[in-house]
Amino acid sequence: MKAYGFFQANGQAQLIERETPTVKGRDLLIKIDAIAVNPVDTKIKASLGDGVGQARIIGWDACGTVIDTGSECDLFKTGDKVFYSGDVTRDGCYASHQLVDERIVGKAPKNLSAEQAAAMPLTSITAWEALFSRMRIRADLDKGKTILIIGGAGGVGSIAIQLAKQLGQLNVVATASRQESIDWCYELGADHVINHRQLSEHYSTLNIPAPDYILCLADTDPYYEELTDLIAPQGLICFVVTSQQHHNIDKLKNKSAGIVWEFMFARPMYHTADMIEQHRLLNKVSEMLDNKILKCTHKHTLGPISTSNIERAHQLLLTARTIGKISLSAIED
């Protein structure tokens, strides 16, 4: 198999060749048709040492075809088209082939290209788990409540707006600052879009109750104090980015408010008993995409997986100004 790996922190991806891995247990061997890039890719790359012995293959968003199944597999068969995010503790998808546990794999949408489908798993899992597993939003109990989404135009935000509106039936307030990102948030179903640079001031002009839920998809530390002030009594804040500072959680006590964390790799990393929930939610997302209930958030395909295209994609991510998702096609033979 071919792959693009990194030998040192923030180095360029290098083409490598390895033996194609062998399946066992519940693993699927997948021939990769397309991948998408995410901020976690650049973070893992930056965390590498100055010279690792073996190249690290990163990347956790892909669409492909099952070409072999482990002896314990019962969810998929050879020839199935699938999409998935994978497991951050294993080799990633900047490759021609990848092993992935079938319990975190979904059936690929039938009406999307491989590049479009590859753009959806990581952001969909993150948004879904944040809303429905971590904050435990239920439309039958929470319909009409308000959620504030920090970073509405990014990859996860683009899905979270839709899920909060379509499945949660919430009043959605998203943040964006540029006109194109503001327009994108409204296109996805946001009821209000405000500027994150004057967050509290702009929220107050909406003349709506304090948010019952806040999903912060930007850096935690710059927003912590403001969000813990904004949250409604008995509300919940969900963060996704590691904090680098110490914060006072006691200020939430009088509100009986809480903080939860979303890390979509937790289930596969710890092999939790409910790991198969990622398979189920990806199948639901696939169905919603095919039925046009969810809008695909793929925006650009830069070309095939290669050193130059990987570098270009990473540089775009590092600007923190991308809208939707960026994909790469399969490695060329």
Short mmCIF file of C-alpha atoms in Angstrom, two decimals:
data_model
loop_
_atom_site.label_atom_id
_atom_site.label_comp_id
_atom_site.label_asym_id
_atom_site.label_seq_id
_atom_site.Cartn_x
_atom_site.Cartn_y
_atom_site.Cartn_z
CA MET A 1 0.00 0.00 0.00
CA LYS A 2 1.01 3.62 -0.47
CA ALA A 3 0.67 6.31 2.16
CA TYR A 4 1.83 9.80 3.02
CA GLY A 5 3.50 9.97 6.42
CA PHE A 6 5.22 12.54 8.63
CA PHE A 7 8.63 11.94 10.17
CA GLN A 8 8.82 15.10 12.28
CA ALA A 9 6.69 17.88 13.71
CA ASN A 10 5.35 20.21 11.03
CA GLY A 11 7.42 18.52 8.32
CA GLN A 12 6.08 17.80 4.87
CA ALA A 13 4.28 14.56 4.10
CA GLN A 14 6.46 11.97 2.39
CA LEU A 15 5.32 9.12 0.16
CA ILE A 16 6.01 5.74 1.79
CA GLU A 17 5.18 2.14 0.94
CA ARG A 18 4.21 -0.56 3.43
CA GLU A 19 2.74 -4.01 3.39
CA THR A 20 -1.04 -3.83 3.06
CA PRO A 21 -2.35 -4.70 6.55
CA THR A 22 -4.23 -7.93 7.26
CA VAL A 23 -7.70 -7.95 8.80
CA LYS A 24 -8.61 -9.67 12.04
CA GLY A 25 -11.48 -9.50 14.49
CA ARG A 26 -13.92 -6.71 13.61
CA ASP A 27 -11.57 -4.80 11.32
CA LEU A 28 -12.42 -3.85 7.77
CA LEU A 29 -9.72 -3.34 5.15
CA ILE A 30 -10.82 -0.34 3.12
CA LYS A 31 -9.48 0.90 -0.20
CA ILE A 32 -9.66 4.67 0.15
CA ASP A 33 -11.48 6.61 -2.58
CA ALA A 34 -11.24 10.08 -1.00
CA ILE A 35 -10.34 11.80 2.25
CA ALA A 36 -11.06 15.12 3.96
CA VAL A 37 -8.78 17.21 6.17
CA ASN A 38 -9.51 18.54 9.67
CA PRO A 39 -7.81 20.75 12.28
CA VAL A 40 -6.95 17.61 14.28
CA ASP A 41 -4.61 16.64 11.41
CA THR A 42 -2.47 19.74 11.87
CA LYS A 43 -2.52 19.35 15.65
CA ILE A 44 -1.31 15.74 15.51
CA LYS A 45 1.36 16.74 12.98
CA ALA A 46 2.55 19.54 15.26
CA SER A 47 2.78 17.15 18.23
CA LEU A 48 5.28 14.81 16.59
CA GLY A 49 8.89 14.75 17.75
CA ASP A 50 11.86 16.09 15.83
CA GLY A 51 12.46 12.77 14.14
CA VAL A 52 10.16 9.80 14.69
CA GLY A 53 11.51 6.40 13.76
CA GLN A 54 8.53 5.37 11.69
CA ALA A 55 6.42 7.75 9.69
CA ARG A 56 3.10 8.71 11.30
CA ILE A 57 0.14 8.34 8.96
CA ILE A 58 -2.50 10.85 9.98
CA GLY A 59 -5.98 11.77 8.70
CA TRP A 60 -9.39 10.89 10.08
CA ASP A 61 -12.10 11.37 7.45
CA ALA A 62 -12.51 9.01 4.52
CA CYS A 63 -14.78 7.28 2.05
CA GLY A 64 -13.87 4.00 0.41
CA THR A 65 -14.66 0.41 -0.53
CA VAL A 66 -14.45 -2.63 1.75
CA ILE A 67 -12.05 -5.16 0.21
CA ASP A 68 -11.69 -7.57 3.16
CA THR A 69 -13.41 -8.23 6.48
CA GLY A 70 -12.25 -9.74 9.77
CA SER A 71 -13.60 -13.04 11.06
CA GLU A 72 -15.93 -11.33 13.56
CA CYS A 73 -17.41 -8.74 11.16
CA ASP A 74 -21.17 -8.82 10.67
CA LEU A 75 -22.07 -5.25 9.66
CA PHE A 76 -20.37 -5.06 6.23
CA LYS A 77 -19.27 -7.25 3.35
CA THR A 78 -16.69 -6.98 0.58
CA GLY A 79 -17.68 -4.38 -2.00
CA ASP A 80 -19.64 -2.15 0.38
CA LYS A 81 -19.12 1.60 0.03
CA VAL A 82 -18.44 3.12 3.43
CA PHE A 83 -17.48 6.36 5.15
CA TYR A 84 -15.89 6.87 8.54
CA SER A 85 -13.58 8.96 10.69
CA GLY A 86 -11.51 6.21 12.31
CA ASP A 87 -9.44 5.96 15.46
CA VAL A 88 -6.78 8.55 16.36
CA THR A 89 -4.68 5.83 18.06
CA ARG A 90 -4.28 3.94 14.75
CA ASP A 91 -2.90 4.78 11.31
CA GLY A 92 -4.94 7.43 9.51
CA CYS A 93 -6.35 7.80 6.02
CA TYR A 94 -3.60 9.64 4.12
CA ALA A 95 -3.15 6.30 2.38
CA SER A 96 -4.39 3.93 -0.29
CA HIS A 97 -5.69 1.42 2.31
CA GLN A 98 -6.71 1.52 5.96
CA LEU A 99 -7.86 -0.82 8.73
CA VAL A 100 -10.91 0.41 10.65
CA ASP A 101 -13.15 -1.25 13.23
CA GLU A 102 -16.55 -1.77 11.62
CA ARG A 103 -18.35 -0.42 14.68
CA ILE A 104 -17.23 3.12 13.82
CA VAL A 105 -17.99 2.85 10.08
CA GLY A 106 -21.20 3.80 8.26
CA LYS A 107 -22.75 3.07 4.89
CA ALA A 108 -21.68 5.81 2.47
CA PRO A 109 -24.41 8.09 1.10
CA LYS A 110 -25.55 6.86 -2.29
CA ASN A 111 -26.15 10.29 -3.80
CA LEU A 112 -22.79 11.89 -2.99
CA SER A 113 -19.40 11.59 -4.64
CA ALA A 114 -16.58 9.99 -2.67
CA GLU A 115 -15.07 13.44 -2.07
CA GLN A 116 -18.38 14.79 -0.77
CA ALA A 117 -18.98 11.76 1.46
CA ALA A 118 -15.45 11.90 2.89
CA ALA A 119 -16.14 15.42 4.15
CA MET A 120 -18.94 14.34 6.46
CA PRO A 121 -17.95 11.73 9.12
CA LEU A 122 -15.75 13.55 11.67
CA THR A 123 -17.84 16.71 11.76
CA SER A 124 -21.10 14.77 11.86
CA ILE A 125 -19.95 12.52 14.70
CA THR A 126 -18.60 15.48 16.68
CA ALA A 127 -21.74 17.58 16.23
CA TRP A 128 -24.10 14.65 16.88
CA GLU A 129 -22.30 13.50 20.02
CA ALA A 130 -21.97 17.06 21.36
CA LEU A 131 -25.69 17.75 20.95
CA PHE A 132 -27.29 14.41 21.71
CA SER A 133 -24.77 12.40 23.75
CA ARG A 134 -23.02 15.10 25.79
CA MET A 135 -25.73 17.78 26.20
CA ARG A 136 -28.47 15.15 25.80
CA ILE A 137 -30.80 17.35 23.80
CA ARG A 138 -34.17 15.78 23.00
CA ALA A 139 -36.70 17.47 20.76
CA ASP A 140 -39.64 16.11 22.76
CA LEU A 141 -38.31 17.82 25.89
CA ASP A 142 -36.22 20.70 24.55
CA LYS A 143 -38.05 21.97 21.46
CA GLY A 144 -37.87 25.77 21.29
CA LYS A 145 -34.89 26.16 23.61
CA THR A 146 -31.92 28.20 22.41
CA ILE A 147 -28.43 27.03 21.47
CA LEU A 148 -25.48 29.32 20.79
CA ILE A 149 -22.89 27.80 18.42
CA ILE A 150 -19.47 29.48 18.44
CA GLY A 151 -17.87 28.95 15.02
CA GLY A 152 -20.96 28.26 12.95
CA ALA A 153 -19.37 28.31 9.50
CA GLY A 154 -16.63 25.76 10.16
CA GLY A 155 -16.81 22.04 9.54
CA VAL A 156 -18.46 20.97 12.81
CA GLY A 157 -20.52 24.15 13.10
CA SER A 158 -21.96 23.59 9.63
CA ILE A 159 -23.37 20.24 10.78
CA ALA A 160 -24.29 21.35 14.29
CA ILE A 161 -26.51 24.15 12.98
CA GLN A 162 -28.42 21.66 10.84
CA LEU A 163 -28.75 18.94 13.48
CA ALA A 164 -29.78 21.42 16.18
CA LYS A 165 -32.48 22.76 13.87
CA GLN A 166 -33.63 19.57 12.14
CA LEU A 167 -33.45 17.04 14.98
CA GLY A 168 -33.27 19.19 18.11
CA GLN A 169 -35.86 21.73 16.92
CA LEU A 170 -33.93 24.44 18.74
CA ASN A 171 -33.65 28.16 18.19
CA VAL A 172 -30.14 28.42 16.72
CA VAL A 173 -27.82 31.38 17.21
CA ALA A 174 -24.49 30.99 15.39
CA THR A 175 -21.40 33.17 15.27
CA ALA A 176 -19.63 34.35 12.12
CA SER A 177 -17.87 37.55 11.10
CA ARG A 178 -17.44 37.64 7.32
CA GLN A 179 -20.39 38.11 4.98
CA GLU A 180 -19.80 34.80 3.20
CA SER A 181 -19.70 32.90 6.48
CA ILE A 182 -22.77 34.75 7.77
CA ASP A 183 -24.66 33.84 4.59
CA TRP A 184 -23.53 30.20 4.92
CA CYS A 185 -24.87 29.96 8.49
CA TYR A 186 -28.25 31.31 7.42
CA GLU A 187 -28.31 28.92 4.47
CA LEU A 188 -27.83 26.02 6.89
CA GLY A 189 -30.78 27.12 9.02
CA ALA A 190 -29.48 29.46 11.73
CA ASP A 191 -32.16 31.75 13.14
CA HIS A 192 -29.65 34.44 14.12
CA VAL A 193 -25.99 35.07 13.29
CA ILE A 194 -23.89 37.33 15.49
CA ASN A 195 -20.24 38.40 15.55
CA HIS A 196 -18.01 36.47 17.94
CA ARG A 197 -15.85 39.57 18.44
CA GLN A 198 -18.69 41.37 20.27
CA LEU A 199 -20.42 38.26 21.49
CA SER A 200 -22.29 39.38 24.61
CA GLU A 201 -23.14 42.79 23.17
CA HIS A 202 -24.55 41.34 19.96
CA TYR A 203 -26.41 38.55 21.76
CA SER A 204 -28.15 41.12 23.96
CA THR A 205 -29.51 42.90 20.87
CA LEU A 206 -31.46 39.79 19.88
CA ASN A 207 -33.84 40.28 22.82
CA ILE A 208 -34.13 36.55 23.42
CA PRO A 209 -33.55 34.53 26.62
CA ALA A 210 -30.05 33.43 27.62
CA PRO A 211 -28.89 30.33 25.75
CA ASP A 212 -29.86 27.01 27.31
CA TYR A 213 -26.99 25.34 25.46
CA ILE A 214 -23.67 26.62 24.17
CA LEU A 215 -21.45 24.63 21.80
CA CYS A 216 -18.00 26.22 21.59
CA LEU A 217 -16.10 25.02 18.52
CA ALA A 218 -13.34 27.64 18.82
CA ASP A 219 -10.48 27.82 21.33
CA THR A 220 -11.83 27.39 24.85
CA ASP A 221 -9.73 29.90 26.77
CA PRO A 222 -10.68 33.17 25.01
CA TYR A 223 -14.38 32.41 25.42
CA TYR A 224 -14.59 30.72 28.82
CA GLU A 225 -15.41 33.74 30.99
CA GLU A 226 -17.90 35.20 28.54
CA LEU A 227 -19.70 31.92 27.90
CA THR A 228 -20.02 31.06 31.57
CA ASP A 229 -21.58 34.50 32.05
CA LEU A 230 -23.94 34.04 29.11
CA ILE A 231 -25.24 30.54 29.84
CA ALA A 232 -28.78 30.29 31.24
CA PRO A 233 -29.45 28.85 34.70
CA GLN A 234 -29.40 25.04 34.48
CA GLY A 235 -27.77 25.31 31.07
CA LEU A 236 -24.92 23.29 29.57
CA ILE A 237 -21.75 24.36 27.78
CA CYS A 238 -19.91 21.90 25.54
CA PHE A 239 -16.25 22.54 24.69
CA VAL A 240 -14.20 20.65 22.10
CA VAL A 241 -10.75 22.32 22.31
CA THR A 242 -8.33 21.59 25.15
CA SER A 243 -7.95 24.42 27.64
CA GLN A 244 -4.45 25.74 28.33
CA GLN A 245 -5.45 27.79 31.37
CA HIS A 246 -7.03 27.23 34.79
CA HIS A 247 -10.59 28.47 35.02
CA ASN A 248 -13.00 28.98 37.90
CA ILE A 249 -15.83 26.47 37.58
CA ASP A 250 -17.45 27.67 40.82
CA LYS A 251 -19.02 30.62 38.99
CA LEU A 252 -21.48 28.12 37.48
CA LYS A 253 -22.59 26.85 40.88
CA ASN A 254 -25.33 29.39 41.57
CA LYS A 255 -26.75 28.75 38.10
CA SER A 256 -26.63 24.96 38.56
CA ALA A 257 -25.07 25.05 35.11
CA GLY A 258 -22.54 22.57 33.78
CA ILE A 259 -19.67 21.93 31.39
CA VAL A 260 -19.21 18.85 29.23
CA TRP A 261 -16.50 17.90 26.75
CA GLU A 262 -16.83 16.31 23.33
CA PHE A 263 -13.96 14.26 21.90
CA MET A 264 -15.24 12.08 19.10
CA PHE A 265 -12.32 9.64 19.37
CA ALA A 266 -13.21 8.72 22.97
CA ARG A 267 -15.39 5.74 22.01
CA PRO A 268 -12.84 3.99 19.74
CA MET A 269 -9.88 5.05 21.91
CA TYR A 270 -11.33 3.38 25.00
CA HIS A 271 -13.36 0.69 23.21
CA THR A 272 -16.45 1.77 25.12
CA ALA A 273 -19.40 -0.57 25.40
CA ASP A 274 -21.45 1.76 23.18
CA MET A 275 -18.77 2.11 20.47
CA ILE A 276 -21.27 0.90 17.85
CA GLU A 277 -23.25 4.13 18.33
CA GLN A 278 -20.87 5.78 15.84
CA HIS A 279 -21.88 3.18 13.23
CA ARG A 280 -25.54 3.89 13.92
CA LEU A 281 -25.28 7.66 13.83
CA LEU A 282 -23.23 7.58 10.60
CA ASN A 283 -25.92 5.43 8.99
CA LYS A 284 -28.51 7.97 10.12
CA VAL A 285 -26.42 10.85 8.73
CA SER A 286 -26.05 8.96 5.43
CA GLU A 287 -29.81 8.53 5.21
CA MET A 288 -30.41 12.20 5.99
CA LEU A 289 -27.91 13.25 3.31
CA ASP A 290 -29.52 11.02 0.69
CA ASN A 291 -32.96 12.36 1.60
CA LYS A 292 -31.62 15.96 1.48
CA ILE A 293 -32.56 16.57 5.10
CA LEU A 294 -28.91 17.39 5.73
CA LYS A 295 -26.85 19.56 3.41
CA CYS A 296 -23.40 18.28 2.47
CA THR A 297 -20.75 20.69 3.76
CA HIS A 298 -18.03 19.78 1.23
CA LYS A 299 -16.70 22.96 -0.37
CA HIS A 300 -13.46 22.17 -2.24
CA THR A 301 -11.50 19.22 -3.65
CA LEU A 302 -7.85 20.18 -4.10
CA GLY A 303 -6.83 17.13 -6.15
CA PRO A 304 -5.37 13.71 -5.26
CA ILE A 305 -3.59 12.93 -2.00
CA SER A 306 -0.01 14.17 -2.52
CA THR A 307 2.69 16.09 -0.66
CA SER A 308 1.76 19.41 -2.26
CA ASN A 309 -2.01 19.02 -1.86
CA ILE A 310 -1.70 17.93 1.77
CA GLU A 311 0.47 20.98 2.51
CA ARG A 312 -1.94 23.29 0.71
CA ALA A 313 -4.92 21.86 2.61
CA HIS A 314 -3.13 22.23 5.96
CA GLN A 315 -2.22 25.83 5.24
CA LEU A 316 -5.85 26.61 4.48
CA LEU A 317 -6.94 25.02 7.76
CA LEU A 318 -4.39 27.05 9.70
CA THR A 319 -5.94 30.30 8.48
CA ALA A 320 -9.06 29.42 10.53
CA ARG A 321 -11.09 31.05 7.77
CA THR A 322 -12.29 28.01 5.86
CA ILE A 323 -16.00 27.46 5.29
CA GLY A 324 -17.23 23.87 5.21
CA LYS A 325 -14.81 21.06 4.35
CA ILE A 326 -11.82 20.40 2.07
CA SER A 327 -11.32 17.01 0.41
CA LEU A 328 -8.61 15.18 -1.51
CA SER A 329 -9.14 12.38 -4.05
CA ALA A 330 -7.49 8.97 -3.83
CA ILE A 331 -3.73 8.52 -4.20
CA GLU A 332 -2.89 8.17 -7.87
CA ASP A 333 -1.46 4.80 -8.97
#
